[in-house]
Short mmCIF file of C-alpha atoms in Angstrom, two decimals:
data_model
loop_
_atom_site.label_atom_id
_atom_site.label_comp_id
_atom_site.label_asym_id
_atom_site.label_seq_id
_atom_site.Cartn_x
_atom_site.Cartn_y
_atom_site.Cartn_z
CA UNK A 79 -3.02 -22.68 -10.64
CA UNK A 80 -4.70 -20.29 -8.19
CA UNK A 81 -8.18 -19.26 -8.82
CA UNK A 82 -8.68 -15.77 -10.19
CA UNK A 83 -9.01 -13.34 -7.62
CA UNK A 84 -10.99 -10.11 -8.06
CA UNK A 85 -11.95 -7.49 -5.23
CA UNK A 86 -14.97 -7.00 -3.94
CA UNK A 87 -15.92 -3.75 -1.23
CA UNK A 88 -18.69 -5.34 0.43
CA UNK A 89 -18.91 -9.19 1.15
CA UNK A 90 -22.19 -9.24 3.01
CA UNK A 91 -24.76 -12.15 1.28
CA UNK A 92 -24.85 -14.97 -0.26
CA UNK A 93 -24.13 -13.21 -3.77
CA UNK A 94 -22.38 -10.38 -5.03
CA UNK A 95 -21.94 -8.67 -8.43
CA UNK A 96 -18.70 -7.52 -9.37
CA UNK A 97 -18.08 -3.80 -10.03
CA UNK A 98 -18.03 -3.00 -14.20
CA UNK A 99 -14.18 -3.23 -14.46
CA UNK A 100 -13.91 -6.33 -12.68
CA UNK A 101 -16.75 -7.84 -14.23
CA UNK A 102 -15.41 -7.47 -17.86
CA UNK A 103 -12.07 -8.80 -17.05
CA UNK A 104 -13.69 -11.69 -15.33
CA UNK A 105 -16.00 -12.24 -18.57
CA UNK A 106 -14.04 -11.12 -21.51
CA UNK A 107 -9.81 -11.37 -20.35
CA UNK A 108 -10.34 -14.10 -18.32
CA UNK A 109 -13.51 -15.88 -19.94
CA UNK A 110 -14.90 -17.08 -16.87
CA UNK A 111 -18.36 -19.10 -17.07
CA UNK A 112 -21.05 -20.16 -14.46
CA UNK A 113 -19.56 -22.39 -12.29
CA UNK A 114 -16.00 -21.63 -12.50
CA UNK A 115 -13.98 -20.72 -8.65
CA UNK A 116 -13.42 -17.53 -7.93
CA UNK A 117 -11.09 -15.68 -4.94
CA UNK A 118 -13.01 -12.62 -3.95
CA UNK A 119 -11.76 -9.94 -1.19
CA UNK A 120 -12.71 -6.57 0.31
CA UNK A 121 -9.36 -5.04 1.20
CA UNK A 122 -10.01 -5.24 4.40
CA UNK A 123 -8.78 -8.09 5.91
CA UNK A 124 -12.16 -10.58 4.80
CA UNK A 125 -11.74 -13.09 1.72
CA UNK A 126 -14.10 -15.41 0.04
CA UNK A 127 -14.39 -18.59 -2.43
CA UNK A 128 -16.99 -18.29 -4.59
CA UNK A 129 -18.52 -19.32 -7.93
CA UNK A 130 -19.31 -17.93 -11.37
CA UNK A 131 -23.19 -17.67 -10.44
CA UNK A 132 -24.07 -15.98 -13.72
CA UNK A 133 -22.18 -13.72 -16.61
CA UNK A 134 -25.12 -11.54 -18.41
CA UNK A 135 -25.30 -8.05 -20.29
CA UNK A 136 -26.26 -6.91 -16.73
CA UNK A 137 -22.95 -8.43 -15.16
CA UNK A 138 -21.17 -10.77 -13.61
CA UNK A 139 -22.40 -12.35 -10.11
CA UNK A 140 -20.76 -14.47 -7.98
CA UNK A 141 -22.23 -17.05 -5.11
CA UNK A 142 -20.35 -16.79 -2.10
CA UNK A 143 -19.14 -20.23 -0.31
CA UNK A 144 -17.21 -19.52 2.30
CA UNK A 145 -15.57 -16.29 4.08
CA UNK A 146 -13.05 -16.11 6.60
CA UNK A 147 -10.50 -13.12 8.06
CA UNK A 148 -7.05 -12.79 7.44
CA UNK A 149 -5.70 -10.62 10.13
CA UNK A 150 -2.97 -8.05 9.39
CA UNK A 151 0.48 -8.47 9.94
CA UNK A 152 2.23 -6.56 12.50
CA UNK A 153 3.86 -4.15 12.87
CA UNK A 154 1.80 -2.46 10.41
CA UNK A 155 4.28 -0.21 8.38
CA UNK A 156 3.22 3.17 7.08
CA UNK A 157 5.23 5.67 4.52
CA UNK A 158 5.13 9.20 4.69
CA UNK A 159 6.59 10.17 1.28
CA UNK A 160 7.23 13.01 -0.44
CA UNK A 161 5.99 11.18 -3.67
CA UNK A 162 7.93 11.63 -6.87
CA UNK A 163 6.31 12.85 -10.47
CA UNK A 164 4.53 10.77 -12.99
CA UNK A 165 4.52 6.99 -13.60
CA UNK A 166 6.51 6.93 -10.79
CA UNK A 167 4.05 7.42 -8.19
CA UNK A 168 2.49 4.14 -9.49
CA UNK A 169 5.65 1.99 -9.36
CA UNK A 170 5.44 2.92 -5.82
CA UNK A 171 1.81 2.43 -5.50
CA UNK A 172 2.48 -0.71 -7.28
CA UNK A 173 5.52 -2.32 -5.18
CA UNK A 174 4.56 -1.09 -1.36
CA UNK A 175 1.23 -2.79 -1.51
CA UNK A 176 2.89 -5.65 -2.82
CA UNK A 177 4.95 -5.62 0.48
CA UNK A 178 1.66 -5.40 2.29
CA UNK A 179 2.06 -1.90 3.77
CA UNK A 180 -0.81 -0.22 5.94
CA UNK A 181 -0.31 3.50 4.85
CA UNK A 182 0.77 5.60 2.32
CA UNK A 183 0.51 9.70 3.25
CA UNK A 184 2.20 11.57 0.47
CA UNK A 185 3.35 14.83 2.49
CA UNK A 186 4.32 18.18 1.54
CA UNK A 187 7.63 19.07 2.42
CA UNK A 188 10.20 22.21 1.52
CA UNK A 189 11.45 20.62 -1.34
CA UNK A 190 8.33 18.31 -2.68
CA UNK A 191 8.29 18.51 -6.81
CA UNK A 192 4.44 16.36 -6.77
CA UNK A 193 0.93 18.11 -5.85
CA UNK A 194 -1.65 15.83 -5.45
CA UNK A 195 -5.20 15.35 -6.66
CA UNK A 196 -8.31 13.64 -6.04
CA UNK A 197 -7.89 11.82 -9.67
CA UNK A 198 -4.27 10.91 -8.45
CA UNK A 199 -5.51 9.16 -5.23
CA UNK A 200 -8.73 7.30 -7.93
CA UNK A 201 -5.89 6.49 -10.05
CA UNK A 202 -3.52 4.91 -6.60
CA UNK A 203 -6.28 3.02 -5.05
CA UNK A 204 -6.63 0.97 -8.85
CA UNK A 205 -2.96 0.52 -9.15
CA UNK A 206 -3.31 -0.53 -5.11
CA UNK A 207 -5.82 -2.85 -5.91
CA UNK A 208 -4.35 -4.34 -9.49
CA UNK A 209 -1.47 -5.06 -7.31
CA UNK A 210 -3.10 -6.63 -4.23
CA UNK A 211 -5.12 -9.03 -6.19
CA UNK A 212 -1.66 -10.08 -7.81
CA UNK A 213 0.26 -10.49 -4.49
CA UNK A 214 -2.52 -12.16 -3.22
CA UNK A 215 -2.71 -9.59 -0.43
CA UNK A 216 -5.64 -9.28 1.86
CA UNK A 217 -5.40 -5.84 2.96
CA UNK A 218 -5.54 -2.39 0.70
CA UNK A 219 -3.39 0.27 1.75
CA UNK A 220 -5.19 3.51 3.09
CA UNK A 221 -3.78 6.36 0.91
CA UNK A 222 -4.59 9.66 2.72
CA UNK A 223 -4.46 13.00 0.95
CA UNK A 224 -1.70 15.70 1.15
CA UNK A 225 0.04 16.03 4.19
CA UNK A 226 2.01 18.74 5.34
CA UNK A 227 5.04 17.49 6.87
CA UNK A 228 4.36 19.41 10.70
CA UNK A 229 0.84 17.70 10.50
CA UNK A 230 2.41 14.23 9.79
CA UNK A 231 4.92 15.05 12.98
CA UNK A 232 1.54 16.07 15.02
CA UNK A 233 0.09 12.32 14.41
CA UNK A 234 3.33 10.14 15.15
CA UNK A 235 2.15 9.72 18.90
CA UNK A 236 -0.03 6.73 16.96
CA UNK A 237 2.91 4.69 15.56
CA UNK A 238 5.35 2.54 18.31
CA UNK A 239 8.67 2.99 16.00
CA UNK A 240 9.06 6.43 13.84
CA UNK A 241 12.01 6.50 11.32
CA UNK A 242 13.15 8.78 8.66
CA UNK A 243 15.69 7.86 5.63
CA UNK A 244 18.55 10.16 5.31
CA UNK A 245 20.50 9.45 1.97
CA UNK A 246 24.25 8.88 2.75
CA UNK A 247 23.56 8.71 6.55
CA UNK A 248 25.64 6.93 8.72
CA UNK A 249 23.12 5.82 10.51
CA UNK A 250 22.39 2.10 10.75
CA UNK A 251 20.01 -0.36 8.62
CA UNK A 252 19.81 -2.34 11.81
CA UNK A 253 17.76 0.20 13.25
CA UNK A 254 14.56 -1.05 11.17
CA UNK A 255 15.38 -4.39 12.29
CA UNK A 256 14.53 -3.51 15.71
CA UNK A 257 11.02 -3.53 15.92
CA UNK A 258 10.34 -6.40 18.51
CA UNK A 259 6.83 -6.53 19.60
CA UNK A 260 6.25 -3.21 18.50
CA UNK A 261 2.60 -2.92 16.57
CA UNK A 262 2.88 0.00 14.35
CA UNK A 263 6.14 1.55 12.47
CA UNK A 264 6.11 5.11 10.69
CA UNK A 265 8.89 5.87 8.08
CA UNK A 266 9.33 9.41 6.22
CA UNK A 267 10.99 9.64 2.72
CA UNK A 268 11.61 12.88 1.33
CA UNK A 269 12.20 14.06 -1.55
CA UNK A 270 14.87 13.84 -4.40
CA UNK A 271 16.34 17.35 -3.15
CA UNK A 272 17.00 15.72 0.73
CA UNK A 273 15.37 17.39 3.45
CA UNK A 274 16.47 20.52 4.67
CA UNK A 275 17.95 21.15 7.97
CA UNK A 276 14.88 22.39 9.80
CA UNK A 277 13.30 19.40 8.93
CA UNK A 278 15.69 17.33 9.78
CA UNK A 279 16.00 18.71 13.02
CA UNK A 280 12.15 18.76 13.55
CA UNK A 281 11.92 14.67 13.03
CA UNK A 282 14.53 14.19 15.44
CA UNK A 283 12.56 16.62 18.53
CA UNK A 284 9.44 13.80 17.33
CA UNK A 285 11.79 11.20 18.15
CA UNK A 286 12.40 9.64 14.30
CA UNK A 287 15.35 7.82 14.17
CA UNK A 288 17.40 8.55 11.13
CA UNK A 289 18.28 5.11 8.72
CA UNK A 290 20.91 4.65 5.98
CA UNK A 291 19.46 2.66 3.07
CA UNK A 292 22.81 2.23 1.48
CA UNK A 293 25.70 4.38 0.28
CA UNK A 294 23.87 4.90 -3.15
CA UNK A 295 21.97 8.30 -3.95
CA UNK A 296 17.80 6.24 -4.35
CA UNK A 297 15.18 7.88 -6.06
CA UNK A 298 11.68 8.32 -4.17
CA UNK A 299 9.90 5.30 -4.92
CA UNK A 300 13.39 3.30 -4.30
CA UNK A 301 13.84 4.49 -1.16
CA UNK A 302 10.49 3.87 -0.08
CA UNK A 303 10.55 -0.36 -1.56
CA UNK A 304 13.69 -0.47 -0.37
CA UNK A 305 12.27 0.14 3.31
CA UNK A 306 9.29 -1.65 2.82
CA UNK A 307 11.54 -4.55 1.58
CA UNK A 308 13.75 -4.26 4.32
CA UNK A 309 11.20 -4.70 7.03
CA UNK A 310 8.98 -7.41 5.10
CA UNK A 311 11.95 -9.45 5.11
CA UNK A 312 13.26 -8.73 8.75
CA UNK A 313 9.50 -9.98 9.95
CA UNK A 314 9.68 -13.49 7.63
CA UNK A 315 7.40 -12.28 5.10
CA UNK A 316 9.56 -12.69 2.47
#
């Protein structure tokens, strides 16, 4: 069985303390004692074996035996996504970082039904987390803010491959199989209402290639695992 893993921002010294949450389920879920292993990482690419140093009233430390890097696969894959309501949003938190995506900008777009708030993004970087210390992942996604949808367009000059999903499109799935050497891969997924012509037609001038994923009508956050799926699997991940 694989030692419990728990996430830690800063990995600097030869001992850490886990934050409150991850303290508690350390002490009282998983009932770890002094001396027990312990996988520890910062979300950032750097991951350490430890030891249960000491479980007190003031917390739970862990000594530090080793660290080492994990670099992140490439391309690195980011979603744009127009994100849907409720405990949605978390299914999609949830699943992408699962699938080891870079990025998630939720963007504002004509027909966007979600706002979203600082306690949203508190509440996604949790769910993130949760998730990557499940997956084993090294990396946390970076989940910006709102985006409008022209200042995603204004930032694609950063990304090698730029695609957009367009629900019944003809367009085809190969198209996110092509992503050779490439290092960095943008995909937009709009919301439940489609995107509206203007938008449509302001992707393309930005050079977004359009992709079918499938003949079915997808909801938000199964468009945007299906396309994280699709590309995790194209690279060998899987």
């Amino acid at each position: 069985m694989a030692d419990p893993r728990f996430h830690v921002p800063d990995l600097n010294g030869a001992e850490v303390q886990l934050a409150e949450a991850e303290g508690r389920h350390a002490s009282q879920s998983r009932r770890l004692r002094p001396g027990d292993a312990v996988m520890l990482f910062d979300g950032r690419g750097t991951e350490a074996a430890g030891e249960i140093a000491a479980v007190s009233r003031s917390g739970v430390h862990v000594r530090i035996l080793r660290t080492w890097a994990r670099p992140r696969l490439r391309p690195t894959v980011t979603l744009a996504v127009a994100m849907p309501k409720g405990p949605r949003q978390d299914v999609l938190v949830e699943k992408c970082t699962e699938l080891g995506i870079a990025g998630l900008w939720p963007i504002q777009t004509d027909r966007s039904v979600s706002e979203v708030s600082d306690h949203k993004l508190d509440k996604w970087r949790r769910t993130a987390i949760e998730a990557a210390k499940q997956s084993g992942q090294a990396w946390l996604p970076v989940l910006s803010p709102l985006r409008r949808l022209g200042d995603v367009l204004a930032e694609t000059a950063g990304f090698d491959r730029l695609f957009i999903a367009v629900p019944n499109s003809d367009s085809p799935t190969r198209w996110a199989l092509d992503v050779g050497e490439v290092e960095s891969v943008l995909a937009l997924i709009g919301p439940e209402g489609g995107w509206t012509e203007s938008e449509l037609a302001a992707c393309a001038d930005r050079g977004c290639r359009a992709i079918s994923l499938g003949p079915n009508t997808l909801r938000i956050e199964t468009a945007a695992i299906a396309f994280a799926a699709l590309l995790h699997a194209s690279l060998g991940r899987a």
